[in-house]
Every structure is written in structure tokens, then in C-alpha cells.
XYZ file of C-alpha atoms in Angstrom:
516
model
C 22.632 2.495 20.533
C 19.174 3.777 21.304
C 16.557 1.055 21.623
C 13.182 1.553 19.914
C 10.352 0.966 22.450
C 8.403 -2.269 21.764
C 5.096 -0.407 21.540
C 6.522 1.912 18.874
C 7.754 -1.091 16.885
C 4.322 -2.724 17.094
C 2.568 0.519 16.224
C 4.845 1.069 13.205
C 4.238 -2.491 11.955
C 0.495 -2.063 12.420
C 0.467 1.226 10.523
C 2.474 -0.327 7.688
C 0.085 -3.297 7.480
C -2.979 -1.031 7.538
C -1.539 1.230 4.863
C -0.923 -1.825 2.647
C -4.465 -3.170 3.195
C -6.044 0.231 2.555
C -4.037 0.727 -0.626
C -4.897 -2.747 -1.904
C -8.605 -2.367 -1.139
C -8.654 0.958 -2.945
C -6.923 -0.581 -5.976
C -9.471 -3.428 -6.154
C -12.399 -1.000 -6.044
C -10.757 1.338 -8.570
C -10.116 -1.579 -10.925
C -13.640 -2.909 -10.401
C -15.282 0.415 -11.255
C -13.021 0.835 -14.281
C -13.872 -2.691 -15.500
C -17.595 -1.792 -15.644
C -16.843 0.782 -18.326
C -14.463 -1.269 -20.490
C -15.281 -3.500 -23.451
C -11.680 -4.574 -24.206
C -10.795 -7.774 -22.329
C -7.134 -7.708 -23.389
C -6.745 -4.199 -22.002
C -8.544 -5.209 -18.796
C -6.210 -8.161 -18.248
C -3.104 -6.011 -18.744
C -4.562 -3.384 -16.406
C -5.222 -6.154 -13.868
C -1.523 -7.080 -13.958
C -0.560 -3.437 -13.470
C -2.975 -3.164 -10.525
C -1.514 -6.311 -8.935
C 2.064 -5.058 -9.338
C 1.106 -1.732 -7.759
C -0.786 -3.304 -4.862
C 1.945 -5.858 -4.135
C 4.791 -3.355 -4.662
C 6.501 -5.705 -7.079
C 7.717 -5.485 -10.651
C 6.179 -8.712 -11.932
C 2.553 -9.780 -12.403
C 0.900 -11.914 -15.053
C -2.181 -13.737 -16.280
C -1.691 -17.363 -17.350
C -4.315 -18.946 -19.613
C -4.618 -22.648 -20.552
C -3.336 -23.575 -24.008
C -5.984 -25.658 -25.870
C -5.112 -29.338 -26.230
C -2.037 -28.901 -24.023
C -1.102 -29.236 -20.355
C 0.740 -25.911 -20.379
C -0.213 -22.308 -19.624
C 0.541 -19.279 -21.794
C 1.829 -16.021 -20.315
C -0.941 -14.129 -22.126
C -0.750 -10.772 -20.315
C 1.686 -9.260 -17.851
C 3.880 -6.428 -16.650
C 7.608 -6.579 -15.823
C 8.324 -9.374 -18.314
C 10.173 -8.945 -21.605
C 7.870 -8.188 -24.534
C 9.212 -11.299 -26.250
C 7.848 -13.455 -23.390
C 4.354 -11.929 -23.160
C 2.126 -13.898 -25.470
C 4.794 -16.572 -26.096
C 6.358 -17.927 -22.880
C 4.756 -20.997 -21.283
C 4.770 -22.731 -17.889
C 3.665 -26.210 -16.909
C 0.046 -26.722 -15.989
C 0.387 -29.961 -13.991
C 0.039 -30.118 -10.186
C 3.822 -29.947 -9.755
C 3.581 -26.364 -11.004
C 2.223 -23.639 -8.628
C -0.171 -22.378 -11.316
C -1.283 -25.895 -12.212
C -1.877 -26.728 -8.554
C -3.970 -23.553 -8.126
C -6.175 -24.559 -11.080
C -6.435 -28.209 -10.033
C -7.476 -27.381 -6.456
C -9.216 -24.085 -7.277
C -7.388 -22.595 -4.317
C -4.703 -19.887 -4.074
C -1.057 -20.865 -3.644
C 1.529 -18.757 -1.784
C 5.245 -19.521 -1.715
C 7.948 -17.199 -0.373
C 10.807 -19.664 -0.968
C 10.450 -21.112 -4.467
C 14.037 -22.332 -4.570
C 13.480 -24.398 -1.416
C 9.997 -25.705 -2.283
C 9.297 -29.423 -1.993
C 5.670 -29.058 -3.114
C 6.429 -27.722 -6.602
C 9.166 -27.319 -9.149
C 10.147 -23.768 -10.037
C 9.154 -23.007 -13.669
C 12.062 -22.129 -15.964
C 10.421 -18.791 -16.742
C 10.634 -17.789 -13.076
C 14.248 -18.974 -12.818
C 15.095 -16.787 -15.806
C 13.966 -13.660 -13.932
C 15.312 -14.712 -10.524
C 11.825 -14.954 -9.013
C 11.968 -16.009 -5.351
C 8.336 -15.729 -4.241
C 4.956 -16.021 -5.932
C 1.212 -16.018 -5.323
C -1.101 -17.861 -7.739
C -4.883 -17.308 -7.641
C -7.301 -19.108 -10.013
C -9.563 -16.993 -12.222
C -13.095 -18.384 -12.558
C -14.469 -18.633 -16.097
C -18.018 -19.101 -17.375
C -17.921 -22.859 -17.892
C -14.599 -23.652 -16.210
C -11.315 -22.081 -15.109
C -10.319 -19.040 -17.176
C -6.718 -19.006 -15.983
C -4.418 -17.958 -13.154
C -3.532 -14.509 -11.816
C 0.012 -14.450 -10.444
C 2.190 -11.960 -8.570
C 5.955 -12.607 -8.508
C 8.906 -10.970 -6.772
C 12.661 -11.289 -7.039
C 13.361 -9.181 -3.950
C 11.656 -7.284 -1.130
C 9.521 -8.464 1.779
C 7.652 -11.759 1.928
C 4.096 -11.908 0.636
C 1.535 -12.272 3.445
C -1.870 -13.930 3.844
C -3.777 -10.671 3.339
C -2.144 -10.392 -0.116
C -4.166 -13.470 -1.112
C -7.368 -11.534 -0.402
C -6.149 -8.705 -2.619
C -5.347 -11.016 -5.555
C -8.659 -12.833 -5.124
C -10.431 -9.480 -5.287
C -8.758 -8.644 -8.621
C -9.437 -12.206 -9.823
C -13.143 -11.849 -9.000
C -13.333 -8.613 -10.982
C -11.703 -10.362 -13.971
C -14.249 -13.184 -13.701
C -17.131 -10.694 -13.654
C -15.678 -8.836 -16.633
C -15.303 -12.092 -18.604
C -18.974 -12.903 -17.930
C -20.178 -9.391 -18.750
C -18.216 -9.157 -21.985
C -19.443 -12.608 -22.999
C -23.027 -11.439 -22.490
C -22.268 -8.193 -24.304
C -21.178 -10.142 -27.367
C -24.643 -11.747 -27.595
C -26.958 -9.038 -26.255
C -27.145 -5.562 -27.849
C -27.885 -3.740 -24.589
C -26.842 -4.841 -21.131
C -26.854 -3.302 -17.665
C -23.493 -2.019 -16.394
C -23.655 -4.751 -13.789
C -25.336 -8.129 -13.299
C -26.390 -9.932 -10.152
C -24.179 -12.922 -10.906
C -21.174 -10.625 -11.299
C -21.731 -8.874 -7.994
C -22.566 -12.110 -6.185
C -19.044 -13.326 -6.989
C -17.621 -10.770 -4.553
C -16.998 -11.822 -0.922
C -17.604 -8.227 0.211
C -20.928 -6.500 0.852
C -21.750 -4.831 -2.480
C -24.700 -2.486 -2.922
C -26.034 -0.770 -6.022
C -27.725 2.481 -5.035
C -29.826 4.942 -6.960
C -28.287 8.359 -7.455
C -30.122 9.610 -4.354
C -28.865 6.756 -2.172
C -31.721 4.209 -2.190
C -30.798 0.511 -2.180
C -31.502 -1.123 -5.530
C -29.453 -4.305 -5.056
C -27.335 -6.029 -2.400
C -25.289 -9.119 -3.243
C -25.622 -12.481 -1.479
C -22.456 -11.971 0.584
C -23.761 -8.580 1.719
C -27.119 -9.992 2.802
C -25.295 -12.717 4.737
C -22.798 -10.331 6.359
C -25.571 -7.920 7.354
C -27.789 -10.841 8.495
C -30.628 -9.721 6.230
C -32.951 -12.529 5.139
C -33.920 -11.256 1.705
C -33.241 -8.350 -0.607
C -36.912 -7.353 -0.459
C -36.368 -6.288 3.183
C -34.051 -3.444 2.149
C -34.827 -2.750 -1.520
C -36.050 0.820 -1.898
C -34.841 1.882 1.547
C -32.394 4.712 1.941
C -28.925 3.249 2.557
C -28.581 5.847 5.311
C -31.338 4.087 7.318
C -29.107 1.041 7.883
C -26.466 3.106 9.693
C -26.429 4.268 13.330
C -26.501 7.990 14.102
C -22.767 8.119 14.849
C -21.933 7.045 11.281
C -24.627 8.847 9.275
C -22.528 11.948 8.649
C -19.862 9.865 6.862
C -22.501 8.054 4.788
C -24.276 11.259 3.749
C -20.971 12.773 2.680
C -20.060 9.660 0.656
C -23.410 9.621 -1.189
C -23.128 13.348 -1.928
C -19.606 12.981 -3.341
C -20.597 9.893 -5.357
C -23.528 11.801 -6.860
C -21.052 14.517 -7.866
C -18.928 11.957 -9.705
C -16.270 11.428 -7.023
C -15.070 8.239 -5.327
C -14.687 8.263 -1.543
C -13.578 5.865 1.155
C -14.242 5.755 4.891
C -14.324 3.417 7.906
C -17.358 3.345 10.173
C -19.376 1.275 12.643
C -22.658 -0.355 11.573
C -24.310 -3.288 13.385
C -26.075 -6.059 11.492
C -29.848 -6.559 11.384
C -29.423 -8.826 14.429
C -27.523 -6.084 16.306
C -24.127 -7.809 15.937
C -21.372 -5.171 16.175
C -19.493 -4.696 12.887
C -16.886 -2.282 11.539
C -16.639 -1.640 7.801
C -14.109 -0.283 5.328
C -16.372 1.321 2.698
C -15.739 2.649 -0.806
C -18.428 4.510 -2.749
C -18.004 5.239 -6.460
C -20.259 6.546 -9.251
C -21.593 4.460 -12.151
C -22.068 6.615 -15.245
C -24.981 6.238 -17.643
C -24.760 6.324 -21.413
C -25.123 10.115 -21.300
C -21.998 10.424 -19.125
C -23.932 11.519 -16.041
C -24.045 9.666 -12.713
C -26.798 7.059 -13.033
C -26.169 4.909 -9.960
C -23.683 4.408 -7.131
C -21.755 1.293 -6.146
C -20.869 0.866 -2.468
C -18.399 -1.867 -1.482
C -18.085 -2.612 2.251
C -15.402 -4.914 3.646
C -15.896 -6.380 7.127
C -12.923 -5.203 9.245
C -14.420 -6.075 12.639
C -11.674 -8.570 13.467
C -8.970 -6.081 12.544
C -10.671 -3.376 14.606
C -10.804 -5.755 17.578
C -7.089 -6.497 17.251
C -6.398 -2.748 17.135
C -8.344 -2.225 20.363
C -6.434 -5.050 22.063
C -3.135 -3.658 20.823
C -3.944 -0.157 22.065
C -4.837 -1.649 25.441
C -1.457 -3.382 25.568
C 0.309 -0.167 24.581
C -1.501 1.747 27.338
C -0.430 -0.893 29.834
C 3.144 -0.580 28.561
C 2.961 3.195 28.915
C 1.728 2.819 32.500
C 4.735 0.679 33.320
C 6.934 3.254 31.630
C 5.656 5.948 33.989
C 7.762 4.457 36.771
C 10.817 4.570 34.520
C 10.061 8.187 33.653
C 10.096 9.041 37.372
C 13.584 7.555 37.672
C 14.733 9.529 34.612
C 13.330 12.719 36.092
C 15.388 12.088 39.229
C 18.506 11.587 37.073
C 17.894 14.854 35.216
C 17.417 16.626 38.555
C 20.773 15.295 39.785
C 22.511 16.372 36.563
C 21.169 19.904 37.055
C 22.356 19.895 40.689
C 25.785 18.668 39.600
C 26.072 21.483 37.060
C 25.189 24.011 39.745
C 27.879 22.471 41.982
C 30.431 22.953 39.174
C 29.282 26.581 38.926
C 29.863 27.081 42.678
C 33.360 25.524 42.515
C 34.312 27.745 39.564
C 33.117 30.869 41.362
C 35.001 29.815 44.501
C 38.177 29.322 42.456
C 37.637 32.727 40.853
C 37.438 34.402 44.258
C 40.684 32.752 45.347
C 42.787 33.718 42.330
C 44.828 36.908 42.321
C 45.081 37.097 38.517
C 42.300 39.360 37.220
C 42.295 37.789 33.738
C 42.022 34.251 35.160
C 39.305 35.369 37.554
C 37.289 36.833 34.661
C 37.634 33.642 32.608
C 36.527 31.478 35.554
C 33.491 33.690 36.164
C 32.584 33.519 32.460
C 32.903 29.714 32.548
C 30.754 29.577 35.679
C 28.063 31.632 33.954
C 28.046 29.297 30.971
C 27.719 26.246 33.222
C 24.602 27.802 34.794
C 23.177 28.466 31.323
C 23.876 24.859 30.279
C 22.014 23.740 33.397
C 19.108 25.928 32.291
C 19.172 24.405 28.791
C 19.228 20.903 30.276
C 16.301 21.705 32.554
C 14.316 23.218 29.679
C 14.945 20.172 27.474
C 13.977 17.594 30.042
C 11.467 19.376 32.250
C 8.025 17.817 32.653
C 5.023 19.894 31.579
C 2.380 17.571 32.961
C -0.681 17.486 30.742
C -0.378 21.044 29.407
C 0.365 21.605 25.730
C 3.221 23.924 24.824
C 3.271 26.845 22.381
C 6.209 26.123 20.080
C 7.270 29.727 19.499
C 7.467 30.453 23.265
C 9.346 27.257 24.091
C 11.906 27.597 21.302
C 12.505 31.301 21.922
C 13.515 30.550 25.504
C 15.563 27.484 24.520
C 17.491 29.266 21.769
C 18.217 32.193 24.074
C 19.810 29.796 26.584
C 21.713 27.968 23.844
C 23.081 31.217 22.438
C 24.383 32.239 25.859
C 25.804 28.817 26.661
C 27.385 27.694 23.411
C 28.384 30.662 21.273
C 28.585 34.372 20.751
C 27.197 33.884 17.236
C 23.729 35.222 16.565
C 20.847 32.706 16.496
C 17.498 33.886 15.078
C 14.138 32.110 15.210
C 11.122 32.083 12.905
C 8.484 29.730 14.379
C 4.801 29.279 13.583
C 2.545 29.823 16.553
C 1.163 26.271 16.901
C 0.644 24.028 19.917
C 2.996 21.130 20.684
C 1.901 18.009 22.609
C 3.955 17.784 25.825
C 5.451 14.387 24.982
C 7.015 15.871 21.812
C 8.497 18.952 23.490
C 11.830 17.460 24.606
C 12.423 15.591 21.291
C 11.849 18.839 19.343
C 14.286 20.690 21.592
C 16.890 17.955 21.233
C 16.603 17.857 17.419
C 17.005 21.629 17.102
C 19.846 21.662 19.649
C 21.714 19.021 17.631
C 21.222 20.981 14.389
C 22.430 24.229 15.999
C 25.436 22.473 17.572
C 26.301 21.066 14.138
C 26.084 24.552 12.613
C 28.256 26.032 15.362
C 30.935 23.396 14.736
C 31.005 23.439 10.933
C 29.241 26.593 9.751
C 29.725 30.313 10.155
C 27.819 33.554 10.576
C 24.228 33.974 11.758
C 22.244 30.800 12.380
C 18.578 30.970 11.362
C 16.102 28.443 12.733
C 12.687 28.138 11.056
C 9.850 25.901 12.312
C 6.643 25.662 10.269
C 3.587 23.553 11.102
C 2.471 21.380 8.151
C -0.581 19.189 8.960
C 0.689 16.333 11.159
C 4.359 17.376 11.183
C 6.644 20.366 11.595
C 9.268 21.341 9.023
C 12.476 22.445 10.759
C 15.016 24.401 8.708
C 18.422 25.438 10.068
C 20.749 27.505 7.903
C 23.916 29.514 8.402
C 26.231 31.564 6.192
C 28.529 28.673 5.364
C 29.326 27.428 1.849
C 26.974 24.444 1.927
C 27.352 20.765 2.751
C 29.605 18.298 0.897
C 27.924 15.848 -1.505
C 28.576 12.965 0.918
C 26.608 14.640 3.746
C 24.706 13.241 5.513
C 26.110 9.751 5.061
C 23.225 7.216 4.875
C 25.023 4.903 7.278
C 26.896 7.531 9.236
C 28.059 6.814 12.767
C 27.534 10.360 14.096
C 25.505 10.264 17.302
C 23.939 13.641 16.471
C 22.445 12.465 13.169
C 21.265 9.229 14.764
C 19.490 11.209 17.467
C 17.820 13.445 14.884
C 16.635 10.442 12.851
C 15.268 8.734 15.963
C 13.556 11.719 17.588
C 12.078 13.050 14.330
C 9.721 10.093 13.979
C 10.588 9.604 10.294
C 13.997 7.904 10.476
C 16.471 8.530 7.658
C 13.678 10.001 5.508
C 13.436 12.966 7.887
C 16.648 14.707 6.804
C 17.095 16.665 3.566
C 20.066 18.833 2.625
C 19.093 21.761 0.374
C 21.809 22.060 -2.285
C 19.902 24.579 -4.421
C 20.788 27.504 -2.143
C 24.207 29.036 -1.521
C 23.974 28.869 2.276
C 24.374 25.731 4.390
C 20.753 24.636 4.728
C 19.278 21.450 6.213
C 15.604 20.470 6.558
C 14.149 17.988 9.052
C 10.573 16.691 9.148
C 9.421 16.274 12.759
C 6.319 14.237 13.612
C 3.909 16.054 15.931
């Protein structure tokens, strides 16, 4: 079984974590901007549950609100629960309940093993739905706790600490909406935002004029940017706070926001005291009563620590790659010996051919010798080192397929390849994937084999078809033991998701996504 390199495992985990954080941050900002335009608290709370379920990749999310003159909570809003339970089901509100503990301590509670918890009892409602893990985050009200925002899961991966930040972000938006709608009920006209609402956010939040001048920055933002007072930046262009290397991204974000679009980017910006900081920034428009863009909201999350970890990880990966260079030298020597061995077999076959008196046998031995030489050529082409030079895909594959056709079959193999450049470290994997697909077609298909390779952004789409009658419904088996399919899944860079069998055409056609 092929072992996945440790650095690839770490890189994959990092990418998955980053994708989750980016998605969650985007959902919080999207929900926050939407909440500024809504006057229906019930709808906002249901939308909050939907946003939580989407960000946590779970079916269940809910808002629990205290029942007057009772120690229990009501499941007032939610998604994933039966309609009969929403608005009627209750859970305990004492400290032995996760939700009650969150309210009592005003701190979030995370549990990935509810059935094994010694801190709390598992509410009957959660047992009914087979809930195994939960996160409870208190929602701040005007004069006291408003309730609890909860994400629940009956399966899937464990919740992680960063998920708490996501739920707290949604909870803060709910708190701001509760305050704004309370004010709206008493005041005929109100701004689309208030300082107290924005000061509830732990991120750096700015309100900008439509042309990008700073109108407001919340307390957390002033602290994060090490700015003493709002007066120091009010009226300044937001662009002035950014270094030259980041100004292009900021200008583009302001321009898109002014045009009514939301945009997100990551960039470097030091604080007023020159402390290095990296930010994950979302800019969105705030519409006026006439429906036109009146202001912009810019939410910046400090990701300096994450960026530092990334740099350390990349350094470790580079060190790992340096150590791997020695291993690569040994592999190159092995490939060289394989090629020499194949040439030795060729010599022995030719010698045997010269010694035989039977003309038919001699011809067969010479043909076999020729094919051995071609196989040696294919092997060399697959495993040769290209140094630091990139490879043109169409040239490389044309030569490879010519060798394969001579070595493996008399059947015709045609190629249609886009003329794009391939990084040298992906050359051999591409050749191996296509070789496996062609070998599979030679064994099970018939007629002309057509290979198509198209460049699509960060990947290539490989299509191999022949004149066979198509693949059976069970192909490819998701847990198949075929070495060829395992190699294709591994080398493609996308695992099992790389392979698609096209059953809408009459020919035997298979598609493979290949990461460039």
C-alpha cells in the first residue's frame, strides 16, 4: 500500500481547516450584513440556525430562549428538528444542562462525547435525535441573557475550538439585531448600525463612506490596530492605513463594494505601532433607503497567528523535501538499473534469435526484443528527471503514447492535448495515470483509444475512451482492490473524487481530474 507523505497529510489537513475557517467567516459576515436590513426577529433567528448548520456542516442547530417563571429553555427556533418540536420542546436550564451552564457562566460549552459526559446530563431532546456532540454559546440580551445558540451533530467529525469563534460571531450578530430592533420599536428612524452593536464584535469593524473614508471603527478595531482614539482616523481614507503592497487589494475591494458587491481578501497591514499583522478582510455594501450604496462595512479578522503557523509549517515541509532529495537520488539509481536490466533482456533475446534455426521463432524473438526496448523507453520517459524545467504537456504525452503504442498494442492510440505547461514534479504522475487508463482500455476495451487532456484552471481533465460498450454499473468499485485504480486515485491529487465514468455516451469513457 502506498504511503501518503507526512507533509502532504499536514498540508491537506491545513487546507481543510483553512477552507472551514474561510467559509465560516464568510457566513458570519453574510449573516451580519443581511441582519442590518431585516426587521423580522423571528426570521433572523431561523436564518441564524440555518447559517450555523451550514457553517458547521451539520443538520441540527437551534436557538433556546428562557421560559418566563421557569428553569427550562424553549426550542424557539431551529433547523433539522421536527416541526412539532420547534416552538414546543424544552430542555433544562440548570447548570447540569449544557445550555444552562452556558447561561450561568456566560461562556461557551463544547462537548464531543455527550453520552460519556460527567459534567452534564444529556437532555432528552438530544437523546431523541441521537445527538452525540454539541456546542452551546450564550446570546447577550439588552438587560440580561437572551438565550443560547446551539449546534448539534449526530455524526461526522468532532467540533473544534475554532467552531466556538464561529458560533460566537453569529451570536454577536443576533445580540446586535435584538438591540437594533428594540430601538426600532421605539424610534421612528434609526441608523442601519449603532456603535454599541458594532462594539460587540471582537473583530476590527469599520464603517466607511461610499468613497472609502473612515466614518467609524469599533473599540476592538482601535485596540487591534493600536489606535488611541477614533478621532485619529475619522475622515481618513481607509487606503492610507495600508502599506503599498496591499493597496491594490484594498482599492479593488472598495470599488466592488461601491458597485454593490461583497468581496473578501487576505493582506498584510501593520498596526499604528508598526506591529506586523495579517488580516482576513470582508467588505460589503450598506444600502440606503433609496436602494443605492450609502456606506461600506469592512470586517477584518486578525489572522497573524495562523499566518505564522503557516510559515512555520512551510519551513518544516521544505526541510522534509530537502531530506527527500536524498531518497529521490536513490530512486533515480533504481530506475537507471531497471532500464539497464531491460536492455540486458533485449540483448539476450536478440542473442537467442541469432542462435535459432527456425525463421518463425527468430522473428518472434526479435519482435519481443524490440518491445522490451520500447518498454525501457517508456519507463525512462515516465521516471526521467527534468531538473527545474517545465514540460509542455502535448509534447511529453505525444512521445509517451507513441512508445506505449509500440510496446503494448497494435491498436491505434490518438491524442488530443491542450498546449499548456506542466510543472516537472507532476510529469511522472500524469504519465503514470494515463498509462494506467490506457492499459485498462487495452485489457477490457476495443478499437481506437482516444486520450484527451484539457487544462482547466488548477487541474487537467483527462478523458480516455475506446469503442467498447461502456462500463458495468459496479465500475469503479468504491473500495476496489485494483492496484491500477488505487494508483490513479493517489497520483491524481483528488482521491476517489477524481474518477468519473461517463454513462451518457455509448463508448467506454472515463474521466479523471488531475491536480496540476
